[in-house]
mmCIF file of C-alpha atoms and ligand atoms in Angstrom:
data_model
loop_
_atom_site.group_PDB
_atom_site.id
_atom_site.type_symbol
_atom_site.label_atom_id
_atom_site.label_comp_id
_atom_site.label_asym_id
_atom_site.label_seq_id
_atom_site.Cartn_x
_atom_site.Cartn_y
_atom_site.Cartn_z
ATOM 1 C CA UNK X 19 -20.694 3.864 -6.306
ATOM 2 C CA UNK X 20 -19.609 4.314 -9.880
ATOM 3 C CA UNK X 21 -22.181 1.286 -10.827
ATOM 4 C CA UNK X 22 -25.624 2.820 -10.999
ATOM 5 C CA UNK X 23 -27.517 5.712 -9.048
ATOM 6 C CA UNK X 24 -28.876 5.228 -6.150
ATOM 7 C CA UNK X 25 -32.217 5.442 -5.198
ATOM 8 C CA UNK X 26 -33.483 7.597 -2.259
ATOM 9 C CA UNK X 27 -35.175 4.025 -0.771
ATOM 10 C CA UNK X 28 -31.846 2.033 -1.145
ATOM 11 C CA UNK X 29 -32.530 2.390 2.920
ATOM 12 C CA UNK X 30 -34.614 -0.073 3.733
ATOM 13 C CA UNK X 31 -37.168 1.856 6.028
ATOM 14 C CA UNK X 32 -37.168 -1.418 8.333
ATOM 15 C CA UNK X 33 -33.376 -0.745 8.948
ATOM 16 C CA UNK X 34 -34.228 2.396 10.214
ATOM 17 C CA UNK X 35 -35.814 5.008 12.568
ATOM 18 C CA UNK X 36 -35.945 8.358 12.844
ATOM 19 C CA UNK X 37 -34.270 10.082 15.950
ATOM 20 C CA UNK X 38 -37.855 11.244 17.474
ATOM 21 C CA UNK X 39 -39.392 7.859 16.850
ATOM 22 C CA UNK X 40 -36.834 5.980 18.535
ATOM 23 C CA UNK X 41 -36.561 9.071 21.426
ATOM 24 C CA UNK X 42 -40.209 8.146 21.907
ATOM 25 C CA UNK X 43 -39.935 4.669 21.912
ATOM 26 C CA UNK X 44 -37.642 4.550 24.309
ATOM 27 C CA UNK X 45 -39.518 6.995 26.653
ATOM 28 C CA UNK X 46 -42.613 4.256 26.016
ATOM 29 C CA UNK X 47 -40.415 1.286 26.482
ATOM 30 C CA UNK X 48 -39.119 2.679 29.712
ATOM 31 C CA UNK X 49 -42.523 3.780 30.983
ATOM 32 C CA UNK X 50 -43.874 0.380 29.928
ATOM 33 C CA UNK X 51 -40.895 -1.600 31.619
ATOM 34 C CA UNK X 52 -41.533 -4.312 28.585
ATOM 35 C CA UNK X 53 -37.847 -4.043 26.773
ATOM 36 C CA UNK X 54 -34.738 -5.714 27.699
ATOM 37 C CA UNK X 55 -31.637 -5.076 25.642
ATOM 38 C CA UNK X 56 -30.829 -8.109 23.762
ATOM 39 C CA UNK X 57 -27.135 -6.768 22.777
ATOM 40 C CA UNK X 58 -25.789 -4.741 20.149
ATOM 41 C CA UNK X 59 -24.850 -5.889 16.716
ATOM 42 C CA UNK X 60 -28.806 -6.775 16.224
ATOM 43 C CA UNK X 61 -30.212 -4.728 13.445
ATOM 44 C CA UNK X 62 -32.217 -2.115 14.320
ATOM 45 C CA UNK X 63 -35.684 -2.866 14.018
ATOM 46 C CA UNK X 64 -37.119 0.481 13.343
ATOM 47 C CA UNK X 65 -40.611 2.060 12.175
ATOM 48 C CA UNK X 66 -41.942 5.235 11.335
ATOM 49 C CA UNK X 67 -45.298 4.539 12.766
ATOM 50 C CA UNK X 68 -45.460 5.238 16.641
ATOM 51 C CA UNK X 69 -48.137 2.415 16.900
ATOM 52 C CA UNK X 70 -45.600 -0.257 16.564
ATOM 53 C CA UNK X 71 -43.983 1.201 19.416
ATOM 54 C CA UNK X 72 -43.557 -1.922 21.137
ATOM 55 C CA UNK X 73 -40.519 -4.377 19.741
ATOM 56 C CA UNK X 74 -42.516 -7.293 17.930
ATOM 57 C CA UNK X 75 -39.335 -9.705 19.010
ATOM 58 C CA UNK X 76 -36.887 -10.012 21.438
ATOM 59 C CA UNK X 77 -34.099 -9.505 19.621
ATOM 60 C CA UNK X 78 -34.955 -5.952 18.830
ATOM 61 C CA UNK X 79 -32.393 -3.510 19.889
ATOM 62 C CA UNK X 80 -32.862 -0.071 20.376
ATOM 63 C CA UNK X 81 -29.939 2.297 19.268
ATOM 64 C CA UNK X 82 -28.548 4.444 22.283
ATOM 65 C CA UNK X 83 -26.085 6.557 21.730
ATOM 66 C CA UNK X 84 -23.187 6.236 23.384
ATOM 67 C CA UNK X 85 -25.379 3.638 26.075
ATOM 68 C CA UNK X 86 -24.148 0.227 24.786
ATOM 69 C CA UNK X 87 -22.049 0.687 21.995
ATOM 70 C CA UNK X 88 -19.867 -2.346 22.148
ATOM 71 C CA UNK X 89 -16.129 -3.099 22.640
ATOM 72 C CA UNK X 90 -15.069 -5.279 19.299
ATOM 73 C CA UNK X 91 -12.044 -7.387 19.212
ATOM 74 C CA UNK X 92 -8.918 -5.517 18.753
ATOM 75 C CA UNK X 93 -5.749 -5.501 21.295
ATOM 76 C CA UNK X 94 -5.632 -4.717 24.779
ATOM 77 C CA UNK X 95 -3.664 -1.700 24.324
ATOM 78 C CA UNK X 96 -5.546 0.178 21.405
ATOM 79 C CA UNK X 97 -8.852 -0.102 23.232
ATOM 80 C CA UNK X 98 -7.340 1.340 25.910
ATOM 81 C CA UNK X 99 -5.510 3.995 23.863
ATOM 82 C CA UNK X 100 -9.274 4.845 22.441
ATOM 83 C CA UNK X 101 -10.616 5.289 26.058
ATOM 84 C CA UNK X 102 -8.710 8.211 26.969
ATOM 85 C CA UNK X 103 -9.943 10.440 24.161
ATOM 86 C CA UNK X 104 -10.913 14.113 25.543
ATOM 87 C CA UNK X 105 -13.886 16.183 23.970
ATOM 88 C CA UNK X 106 -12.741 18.651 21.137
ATOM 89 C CA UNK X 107 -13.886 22.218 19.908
ATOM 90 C CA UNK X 108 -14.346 20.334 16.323
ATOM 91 C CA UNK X 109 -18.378 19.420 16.993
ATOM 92 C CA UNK X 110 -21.645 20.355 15.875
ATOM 93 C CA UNK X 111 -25.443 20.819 17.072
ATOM 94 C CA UNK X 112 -26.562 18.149 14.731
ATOM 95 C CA UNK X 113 -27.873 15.071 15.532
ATOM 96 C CA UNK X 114 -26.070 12.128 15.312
ATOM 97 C CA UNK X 115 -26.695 9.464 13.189
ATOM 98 C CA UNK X 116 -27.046 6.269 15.217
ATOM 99 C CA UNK X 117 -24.465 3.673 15.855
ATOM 100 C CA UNK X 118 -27.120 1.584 14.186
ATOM 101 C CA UNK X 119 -26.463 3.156 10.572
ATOM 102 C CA UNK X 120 -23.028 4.100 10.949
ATOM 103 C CA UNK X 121 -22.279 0.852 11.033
ATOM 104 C CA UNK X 122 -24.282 -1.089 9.343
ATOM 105 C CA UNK X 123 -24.993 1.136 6.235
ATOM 106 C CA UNK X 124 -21.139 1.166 4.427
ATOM 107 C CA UNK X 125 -19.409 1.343 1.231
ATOM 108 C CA UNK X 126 -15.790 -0.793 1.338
ATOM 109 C CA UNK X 127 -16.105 -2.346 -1.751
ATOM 110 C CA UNK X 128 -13.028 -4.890 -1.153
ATOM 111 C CA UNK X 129 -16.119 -6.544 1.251
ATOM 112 C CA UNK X 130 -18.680 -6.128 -1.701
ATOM 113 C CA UNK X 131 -21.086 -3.397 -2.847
ATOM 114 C CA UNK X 132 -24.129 -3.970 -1.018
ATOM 115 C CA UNK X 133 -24.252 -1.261 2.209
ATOM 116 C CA UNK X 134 -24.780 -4.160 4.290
ATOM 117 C CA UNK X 135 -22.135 -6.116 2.923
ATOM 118 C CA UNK X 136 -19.050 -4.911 4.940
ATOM 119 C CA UNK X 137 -21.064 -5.195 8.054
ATOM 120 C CA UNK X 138 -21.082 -9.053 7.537
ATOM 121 C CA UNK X 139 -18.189 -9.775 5.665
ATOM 122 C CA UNK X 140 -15.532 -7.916 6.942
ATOM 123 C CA UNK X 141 -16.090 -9.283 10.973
ATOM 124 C CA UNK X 142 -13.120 -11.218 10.684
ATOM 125 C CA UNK X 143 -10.904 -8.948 9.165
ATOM 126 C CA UNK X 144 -7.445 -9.685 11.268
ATOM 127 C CA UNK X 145 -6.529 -5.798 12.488
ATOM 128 C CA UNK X 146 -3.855 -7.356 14.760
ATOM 129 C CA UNK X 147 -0.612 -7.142 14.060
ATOM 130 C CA UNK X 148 -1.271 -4.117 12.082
ATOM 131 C CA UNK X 149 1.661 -2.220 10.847
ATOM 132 C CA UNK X 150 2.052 1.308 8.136
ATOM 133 C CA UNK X 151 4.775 1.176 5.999
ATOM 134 C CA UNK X 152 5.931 4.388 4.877
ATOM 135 C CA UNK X 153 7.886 5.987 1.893
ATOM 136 C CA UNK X 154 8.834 8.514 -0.422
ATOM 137 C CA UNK X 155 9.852 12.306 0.310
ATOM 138 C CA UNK X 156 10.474 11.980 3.994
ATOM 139 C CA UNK X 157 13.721 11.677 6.049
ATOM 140 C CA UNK X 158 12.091 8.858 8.237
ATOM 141 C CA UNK X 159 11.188 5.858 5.909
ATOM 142 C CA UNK X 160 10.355 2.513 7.705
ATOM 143 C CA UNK X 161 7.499 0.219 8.579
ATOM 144 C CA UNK X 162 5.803 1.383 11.677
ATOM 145 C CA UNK X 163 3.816 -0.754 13.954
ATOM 146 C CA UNK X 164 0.057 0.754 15.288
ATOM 147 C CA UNK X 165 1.560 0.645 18.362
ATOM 148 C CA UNK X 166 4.796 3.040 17.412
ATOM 149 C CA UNK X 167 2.632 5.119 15.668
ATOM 150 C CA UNK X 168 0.191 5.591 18.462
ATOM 151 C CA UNK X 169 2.869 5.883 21.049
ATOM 152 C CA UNK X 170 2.900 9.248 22.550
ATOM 153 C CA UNK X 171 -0.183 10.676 20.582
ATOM 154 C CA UNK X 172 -3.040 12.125 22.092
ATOM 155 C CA UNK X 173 -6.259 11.403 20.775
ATOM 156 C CA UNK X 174 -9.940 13.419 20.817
ATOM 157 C CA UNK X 175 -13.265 12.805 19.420
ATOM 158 C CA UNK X 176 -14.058 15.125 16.787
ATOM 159 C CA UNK X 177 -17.651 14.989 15.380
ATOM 160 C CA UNK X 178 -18.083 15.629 11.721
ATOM 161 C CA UNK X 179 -20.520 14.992 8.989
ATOM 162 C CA UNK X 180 -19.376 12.511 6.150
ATOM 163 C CA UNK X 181 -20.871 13.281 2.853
ATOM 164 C CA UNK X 182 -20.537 10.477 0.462
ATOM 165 C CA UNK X 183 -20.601 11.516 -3.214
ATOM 166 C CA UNK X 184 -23.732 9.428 -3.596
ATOM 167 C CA UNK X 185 -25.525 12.267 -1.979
ATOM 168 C CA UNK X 186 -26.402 10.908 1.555
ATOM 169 C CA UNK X 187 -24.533 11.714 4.641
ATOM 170 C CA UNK X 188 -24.084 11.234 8.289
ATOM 171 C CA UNK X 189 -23.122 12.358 11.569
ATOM 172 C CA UNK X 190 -20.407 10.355 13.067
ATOM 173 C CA UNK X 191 -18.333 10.644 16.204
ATOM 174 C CA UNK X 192 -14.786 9.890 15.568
ATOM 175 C CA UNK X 193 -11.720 9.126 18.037
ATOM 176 C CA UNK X 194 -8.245 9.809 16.798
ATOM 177 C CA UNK X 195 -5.881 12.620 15.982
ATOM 178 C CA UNK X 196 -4.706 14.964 13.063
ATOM 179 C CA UNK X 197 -3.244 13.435 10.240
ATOM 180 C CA UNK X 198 -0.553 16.381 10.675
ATOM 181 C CA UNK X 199 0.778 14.984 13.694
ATOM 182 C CA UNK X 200 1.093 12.150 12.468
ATOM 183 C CA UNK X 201 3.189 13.013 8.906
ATOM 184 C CA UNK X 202 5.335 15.424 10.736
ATOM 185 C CA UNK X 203 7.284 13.036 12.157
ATOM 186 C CA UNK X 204 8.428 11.207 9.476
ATOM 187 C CA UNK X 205 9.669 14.748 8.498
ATOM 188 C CA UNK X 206 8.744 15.146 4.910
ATOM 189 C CA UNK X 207 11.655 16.673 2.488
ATOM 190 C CA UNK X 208 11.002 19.746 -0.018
ATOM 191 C CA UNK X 209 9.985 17.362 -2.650
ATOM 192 C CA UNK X 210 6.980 15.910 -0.832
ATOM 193 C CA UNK X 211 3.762 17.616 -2.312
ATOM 194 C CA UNK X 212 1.659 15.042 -2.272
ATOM 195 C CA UNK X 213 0.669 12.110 -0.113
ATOM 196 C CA UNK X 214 -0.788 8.741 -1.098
ATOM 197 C CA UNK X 215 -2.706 6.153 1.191
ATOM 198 C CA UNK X 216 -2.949 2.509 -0.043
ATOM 199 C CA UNK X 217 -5.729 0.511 1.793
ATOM 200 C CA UNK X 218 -4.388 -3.287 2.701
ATOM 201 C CA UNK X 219 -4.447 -5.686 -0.390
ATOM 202 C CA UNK X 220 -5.200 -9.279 1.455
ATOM 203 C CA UNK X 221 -7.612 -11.295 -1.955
ATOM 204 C CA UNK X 222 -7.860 -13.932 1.062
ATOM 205 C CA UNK X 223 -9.665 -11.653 3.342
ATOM 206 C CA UNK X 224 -11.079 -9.168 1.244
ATOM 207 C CA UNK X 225 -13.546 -11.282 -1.142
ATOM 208 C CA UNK X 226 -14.107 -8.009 -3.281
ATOM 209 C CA UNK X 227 -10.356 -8.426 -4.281
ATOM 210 C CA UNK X 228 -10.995 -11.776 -5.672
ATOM 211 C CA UNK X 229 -13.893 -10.603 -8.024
ATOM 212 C CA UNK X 230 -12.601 -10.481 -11.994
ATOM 213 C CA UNK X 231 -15.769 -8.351 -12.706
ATOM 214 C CA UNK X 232 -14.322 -5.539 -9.884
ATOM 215 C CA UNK X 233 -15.455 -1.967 -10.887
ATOM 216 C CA UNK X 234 -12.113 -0.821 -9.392
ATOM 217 C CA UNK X 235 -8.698 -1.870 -8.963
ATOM 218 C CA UNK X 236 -7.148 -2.986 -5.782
ATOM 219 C CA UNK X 237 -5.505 -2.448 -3.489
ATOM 220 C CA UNK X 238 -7.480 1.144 -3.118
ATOM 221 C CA UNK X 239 -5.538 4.319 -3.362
ATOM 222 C CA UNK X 240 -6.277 7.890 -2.204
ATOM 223 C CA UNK X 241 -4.286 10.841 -2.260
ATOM 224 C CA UNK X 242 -4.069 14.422 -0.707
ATOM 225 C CA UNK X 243 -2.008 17.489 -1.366
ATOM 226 C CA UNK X 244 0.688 18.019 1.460
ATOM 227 C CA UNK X 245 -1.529 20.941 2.380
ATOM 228 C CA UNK X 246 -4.903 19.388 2.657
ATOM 229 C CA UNK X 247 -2.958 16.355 4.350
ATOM 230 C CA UNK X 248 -1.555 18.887 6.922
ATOM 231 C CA UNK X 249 -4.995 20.647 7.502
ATOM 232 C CA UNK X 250 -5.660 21.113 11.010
ATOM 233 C CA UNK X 251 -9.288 19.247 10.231
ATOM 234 C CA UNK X 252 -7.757 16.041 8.059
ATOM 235 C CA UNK X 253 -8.176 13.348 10.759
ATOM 236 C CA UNK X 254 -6.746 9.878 11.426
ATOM 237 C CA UNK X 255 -9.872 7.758 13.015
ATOM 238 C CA UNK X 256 -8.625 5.296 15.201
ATOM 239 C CA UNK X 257 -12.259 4.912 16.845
ATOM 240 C CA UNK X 258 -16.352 5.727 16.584
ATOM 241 C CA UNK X 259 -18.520 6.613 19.202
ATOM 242 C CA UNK X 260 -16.021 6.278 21.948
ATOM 243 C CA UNK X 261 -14.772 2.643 20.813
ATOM 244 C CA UNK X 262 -12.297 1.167 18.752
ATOM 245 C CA UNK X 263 -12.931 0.948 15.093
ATOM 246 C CA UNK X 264 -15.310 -1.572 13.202
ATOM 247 C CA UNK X 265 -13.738 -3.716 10.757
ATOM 248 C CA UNK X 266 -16.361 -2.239 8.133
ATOM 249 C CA UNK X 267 -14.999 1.541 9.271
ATOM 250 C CA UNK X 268 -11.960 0.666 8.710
ATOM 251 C CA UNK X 269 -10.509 -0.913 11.416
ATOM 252 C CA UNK X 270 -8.031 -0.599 12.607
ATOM 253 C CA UNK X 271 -7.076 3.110 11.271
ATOM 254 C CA UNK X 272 -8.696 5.292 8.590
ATOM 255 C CA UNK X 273 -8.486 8.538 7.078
ATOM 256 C CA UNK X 274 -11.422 11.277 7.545
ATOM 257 C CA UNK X 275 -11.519 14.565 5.616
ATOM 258 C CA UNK X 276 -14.610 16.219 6.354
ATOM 259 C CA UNK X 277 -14.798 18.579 3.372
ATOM 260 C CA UNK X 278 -14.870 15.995 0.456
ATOM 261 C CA UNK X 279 -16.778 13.017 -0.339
ATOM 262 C CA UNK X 280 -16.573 10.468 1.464
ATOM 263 C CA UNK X 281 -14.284 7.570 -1.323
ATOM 264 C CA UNK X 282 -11.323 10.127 0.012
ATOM 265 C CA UNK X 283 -11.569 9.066 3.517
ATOM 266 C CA UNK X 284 -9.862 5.912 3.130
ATOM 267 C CA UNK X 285 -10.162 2.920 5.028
ATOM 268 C CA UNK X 286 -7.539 0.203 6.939
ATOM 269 C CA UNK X 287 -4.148 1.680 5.766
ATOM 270 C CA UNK X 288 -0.898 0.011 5.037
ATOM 271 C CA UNK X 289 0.905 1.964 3.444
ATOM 272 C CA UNK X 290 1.702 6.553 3.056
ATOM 273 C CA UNK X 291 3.647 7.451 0.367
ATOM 274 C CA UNK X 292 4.905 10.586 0.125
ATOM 275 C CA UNK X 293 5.060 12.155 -3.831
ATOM 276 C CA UNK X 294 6.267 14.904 -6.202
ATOM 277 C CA UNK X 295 3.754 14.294 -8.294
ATOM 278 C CA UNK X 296 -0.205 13.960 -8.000
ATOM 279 C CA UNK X 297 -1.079 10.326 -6.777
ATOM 280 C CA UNK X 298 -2.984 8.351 -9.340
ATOM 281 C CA UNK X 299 -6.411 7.479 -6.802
ATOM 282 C CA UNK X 300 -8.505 4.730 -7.171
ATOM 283 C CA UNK X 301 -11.441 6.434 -8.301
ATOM 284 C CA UNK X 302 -9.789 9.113 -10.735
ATOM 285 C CA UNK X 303 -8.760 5.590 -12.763
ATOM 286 C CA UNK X 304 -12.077 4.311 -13.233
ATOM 287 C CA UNK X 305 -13.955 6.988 -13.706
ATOM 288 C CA UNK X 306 -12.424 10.467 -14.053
ATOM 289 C CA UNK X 307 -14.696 12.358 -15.358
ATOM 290 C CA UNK X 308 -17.089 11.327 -12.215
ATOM 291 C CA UNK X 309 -14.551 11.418 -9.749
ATOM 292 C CA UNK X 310 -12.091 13.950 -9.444
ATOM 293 C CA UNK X 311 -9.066 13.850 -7.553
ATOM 294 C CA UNK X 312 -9.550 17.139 -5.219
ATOM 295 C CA UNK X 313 -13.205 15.452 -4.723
ATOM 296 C CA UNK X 314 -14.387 18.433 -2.437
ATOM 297 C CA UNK X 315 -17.784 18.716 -1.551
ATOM 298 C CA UNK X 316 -19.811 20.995 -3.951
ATOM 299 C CA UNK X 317 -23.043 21.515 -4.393
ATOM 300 C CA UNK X 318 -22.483 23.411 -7.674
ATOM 301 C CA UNK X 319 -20.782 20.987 -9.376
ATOM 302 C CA UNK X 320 -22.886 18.055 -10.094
ATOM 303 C CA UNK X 321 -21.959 14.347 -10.517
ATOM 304 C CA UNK X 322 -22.776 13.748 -14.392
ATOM 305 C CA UNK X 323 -25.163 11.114 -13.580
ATOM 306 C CA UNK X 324 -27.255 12.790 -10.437
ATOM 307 C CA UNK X 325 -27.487 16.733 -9.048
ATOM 308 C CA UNK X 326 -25.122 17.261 -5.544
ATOM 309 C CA UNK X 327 -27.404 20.619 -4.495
ATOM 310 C CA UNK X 328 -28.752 18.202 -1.330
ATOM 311 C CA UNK X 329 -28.737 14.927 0.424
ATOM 312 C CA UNK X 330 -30.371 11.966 2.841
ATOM 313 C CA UNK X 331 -28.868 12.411 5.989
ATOM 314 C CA UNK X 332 -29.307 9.032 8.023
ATOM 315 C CA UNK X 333 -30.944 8.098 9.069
ATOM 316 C CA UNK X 334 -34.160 8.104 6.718
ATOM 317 C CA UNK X 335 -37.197 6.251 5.490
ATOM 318 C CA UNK X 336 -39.178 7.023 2.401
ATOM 319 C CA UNK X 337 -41.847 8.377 4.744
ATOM 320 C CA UNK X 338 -38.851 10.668 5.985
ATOM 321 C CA UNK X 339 -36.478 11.392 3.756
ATOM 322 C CA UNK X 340 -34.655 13.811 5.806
ATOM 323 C CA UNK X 341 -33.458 15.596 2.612
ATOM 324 C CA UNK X 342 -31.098 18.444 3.488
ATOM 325 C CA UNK X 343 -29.131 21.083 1.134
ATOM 326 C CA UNK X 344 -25.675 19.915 0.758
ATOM 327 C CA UNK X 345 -23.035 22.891 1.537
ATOM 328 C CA UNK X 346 -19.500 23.659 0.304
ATOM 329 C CA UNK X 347 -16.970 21.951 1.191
ATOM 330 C CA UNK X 348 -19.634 20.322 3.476
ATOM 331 C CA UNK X 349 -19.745 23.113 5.746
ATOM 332 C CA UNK X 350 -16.200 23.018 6.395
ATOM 333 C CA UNK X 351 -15.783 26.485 4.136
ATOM 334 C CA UNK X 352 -14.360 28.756 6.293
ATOM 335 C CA UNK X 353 -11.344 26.151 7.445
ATOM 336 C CA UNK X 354 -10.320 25.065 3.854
ATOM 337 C CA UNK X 355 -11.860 27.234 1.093
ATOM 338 C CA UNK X 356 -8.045 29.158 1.132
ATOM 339 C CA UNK X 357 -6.350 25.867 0.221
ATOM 340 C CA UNK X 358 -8.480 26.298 -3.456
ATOM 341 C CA UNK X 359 -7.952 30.325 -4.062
ATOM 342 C CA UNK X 360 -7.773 31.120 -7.817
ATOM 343 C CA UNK X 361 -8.559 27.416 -8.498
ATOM 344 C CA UNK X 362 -11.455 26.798 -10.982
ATOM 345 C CA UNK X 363 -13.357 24.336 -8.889
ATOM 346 C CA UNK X 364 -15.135 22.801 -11.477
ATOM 347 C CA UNK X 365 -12.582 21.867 -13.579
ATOM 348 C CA UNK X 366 -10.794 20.541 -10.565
ATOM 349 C CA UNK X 367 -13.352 18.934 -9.094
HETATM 350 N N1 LIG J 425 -10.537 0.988 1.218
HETATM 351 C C1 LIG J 425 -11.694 1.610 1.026
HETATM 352 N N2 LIG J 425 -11.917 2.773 1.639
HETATM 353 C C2 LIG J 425 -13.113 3.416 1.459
HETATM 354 C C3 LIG J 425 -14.101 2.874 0.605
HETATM 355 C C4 LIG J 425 -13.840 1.623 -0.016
HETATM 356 O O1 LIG J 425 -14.653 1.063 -0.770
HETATM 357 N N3 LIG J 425 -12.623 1.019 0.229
HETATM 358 N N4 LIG J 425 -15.283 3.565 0.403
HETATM 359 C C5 LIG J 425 -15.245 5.012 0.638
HETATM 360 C C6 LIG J 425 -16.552 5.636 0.579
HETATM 361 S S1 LIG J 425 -17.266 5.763 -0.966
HETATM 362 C C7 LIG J 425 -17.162 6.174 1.680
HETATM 363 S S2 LIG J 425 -18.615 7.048 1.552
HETATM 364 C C8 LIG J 425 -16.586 5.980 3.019
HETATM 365 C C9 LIG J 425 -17.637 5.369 3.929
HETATM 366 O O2 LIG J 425 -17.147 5.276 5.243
HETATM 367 P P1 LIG J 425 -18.031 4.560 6.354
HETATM 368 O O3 LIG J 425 -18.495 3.250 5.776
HETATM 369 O O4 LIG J 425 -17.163 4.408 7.534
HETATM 370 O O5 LIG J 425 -19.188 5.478 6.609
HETATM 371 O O6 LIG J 425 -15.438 5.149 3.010
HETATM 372 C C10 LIG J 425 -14.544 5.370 1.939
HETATM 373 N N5 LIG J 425 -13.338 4.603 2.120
HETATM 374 MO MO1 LIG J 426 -18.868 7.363 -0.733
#
């Protein structure tokens, strides 16, 4: 994201459809009795002109919600874990953005830095066994297996909007639980006032890690304060749209904080540290006078390179851009805007 702007078409409009087109499509393809699904994991073939209604080939898919999302390879026992999510209060009115874009339209830069490179390179990323090792300020150090660390947790879908810091966004339905719950048990000491994730480090399966011209180092590092970390609204995504994670989410557990861009939310951890002092992130190294290490959502602090005050929310085609006025703290201002009293948020942005 630090390599050049993008630009508002870097969709490609055949990737993608907008909500009513696709509503009305499928009310025509019903009525018509012409479509059969051909599976998921086919592109969406999408079009903004109702005329081409009709799927040209048969391996069109039409994106359907929560219809036909499909179960990916992971363990017995997580998928299962997933399935008995319950509905939260954390939800919105807006629409979401298909399964389609969410996963097919990524940044994970250890799979490369095209959008739909993690969607093709990171299929066979091995999630299983999948173990967090964690450290620091806390009475409870160890290496924890998924399955220890799920054990006994409750999870819920909460739906939030992700807004990436290269001012588009989405919609996403996420399973899992609150990052709180999760840190609390490892019972953090006095000293612990910060907390740093470290994404896995695997050059083998990862070909972004084996790149000498990479515009960041590996293995990717993100960090909260203990009191963003133990925000009610700071989520650990286990899950999207009612299924286990994809390998380009972040399979096969990822961090989600709503309120700042979207490099925070972390992807496929190994390893929480917990820290006196402020973790050294990823993105604060290679650029830090783009990136800051609070990152919150702002539309009143600009990136130096492009203006914050809106965004594309996916999905969008040039013909509609679905441009939208980015908020504070990405709406999220009334749940964490106390966490930053008396700071000057844009010197710590
Ligand atoms: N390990 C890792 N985590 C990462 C990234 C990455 O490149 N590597 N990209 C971040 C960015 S910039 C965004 S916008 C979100 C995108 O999450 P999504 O692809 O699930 O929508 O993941 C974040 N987490
Ligand atoms: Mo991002």
């Amino acid at each position: 994201m630090l390599i050049k702007t993008r630009k508002p078409s870097d969709v490609r409009s055949s990737e993608i459809t907008s909500e009513s087109v696709y509503k009305d499509r499928r009310s025509f393809l019903k009525k018509s009795g012409q479509f059969a699904f051909a599976g998921m994991g086919v592109t969406l073939v999408g079009c903004s002109d109702a005329s081409e209604a009709k799927p040209k080939t048969k391996d069109s898919v039409i994106e359907t919600g929560y219809d036909n999302i499909p179960q990916l390879r992971a363990p017995q026992w997580l998928k299962e874990k997933v399935a008995t999510y319950k509905q939260s209060g954390y939800t919105t009115s807006e629409q979401l953005t298909p399964y389609t874009n969410v996963t097919n339209y990524n940044n994970f830069y250890e799979f490369g830095y095209g959008k739909d490179d993690p969607a093709k390179k990171a299929v066979n990323l091995k999630t299983d066994p999948w173990s967090i090792t964690v450290e620091g300020e806390i009475e409870k150090p160890g290496t924890y297996t998924l399955e220890d660390i799920l054990k006994g947790q409750d999870v819920e879908e909460r739906i939030y909007r992700l807004r990436c810091v290269e001012a588009w966004s989405m919609v996403i339905p996420w399973v899992g639980f609150s990052l709180a719950d999760m840190l609390k048990r490892f019972q953090p000491t006095s000293k612990a006032k910060y907390v740093e994730f470290h994404t896995l480090f695997d050059p083998q399966q990862m070909p972004g890690q084996r790149s000498s011209f990479s515009a960041i180092q590996y293995p990717y590092v993100e960090g909260l304060r203990i009191d963003e970390a133990m925000n009610p609204l700071t989520f650990m995504a286990i899950g999207l749209y009612g299924k286990t994670l994809p390998p380009q989410n972040g399979a096969p557990l990822r961090l989600v904080v709503p309120w700042k861009y979207g490099f925070k939310s972390i992807k496929s951890i190994v390893k929480i540290r917990f820290t006196e002092t402020m973790p050294q992130s990823t993105w604060v190294k290679s650029g830090p006078n783009e990136y800051g290490f609070y990152a919150n959502v702002n539309p009143e602090v600009d990136h130096p390179r492009w203006s914050q005050k809106s965004e594309r929310r996916l999905p969008n085609s040039i013909w509609e851009p679905n441009k939208i006025e980015t908020k504070k703290f990405n709406g999220y201002e009334e749940e964490v805007a106390h966490l930053y009293k008396g700071m000057d948020l844009s010197k710590h942005f």
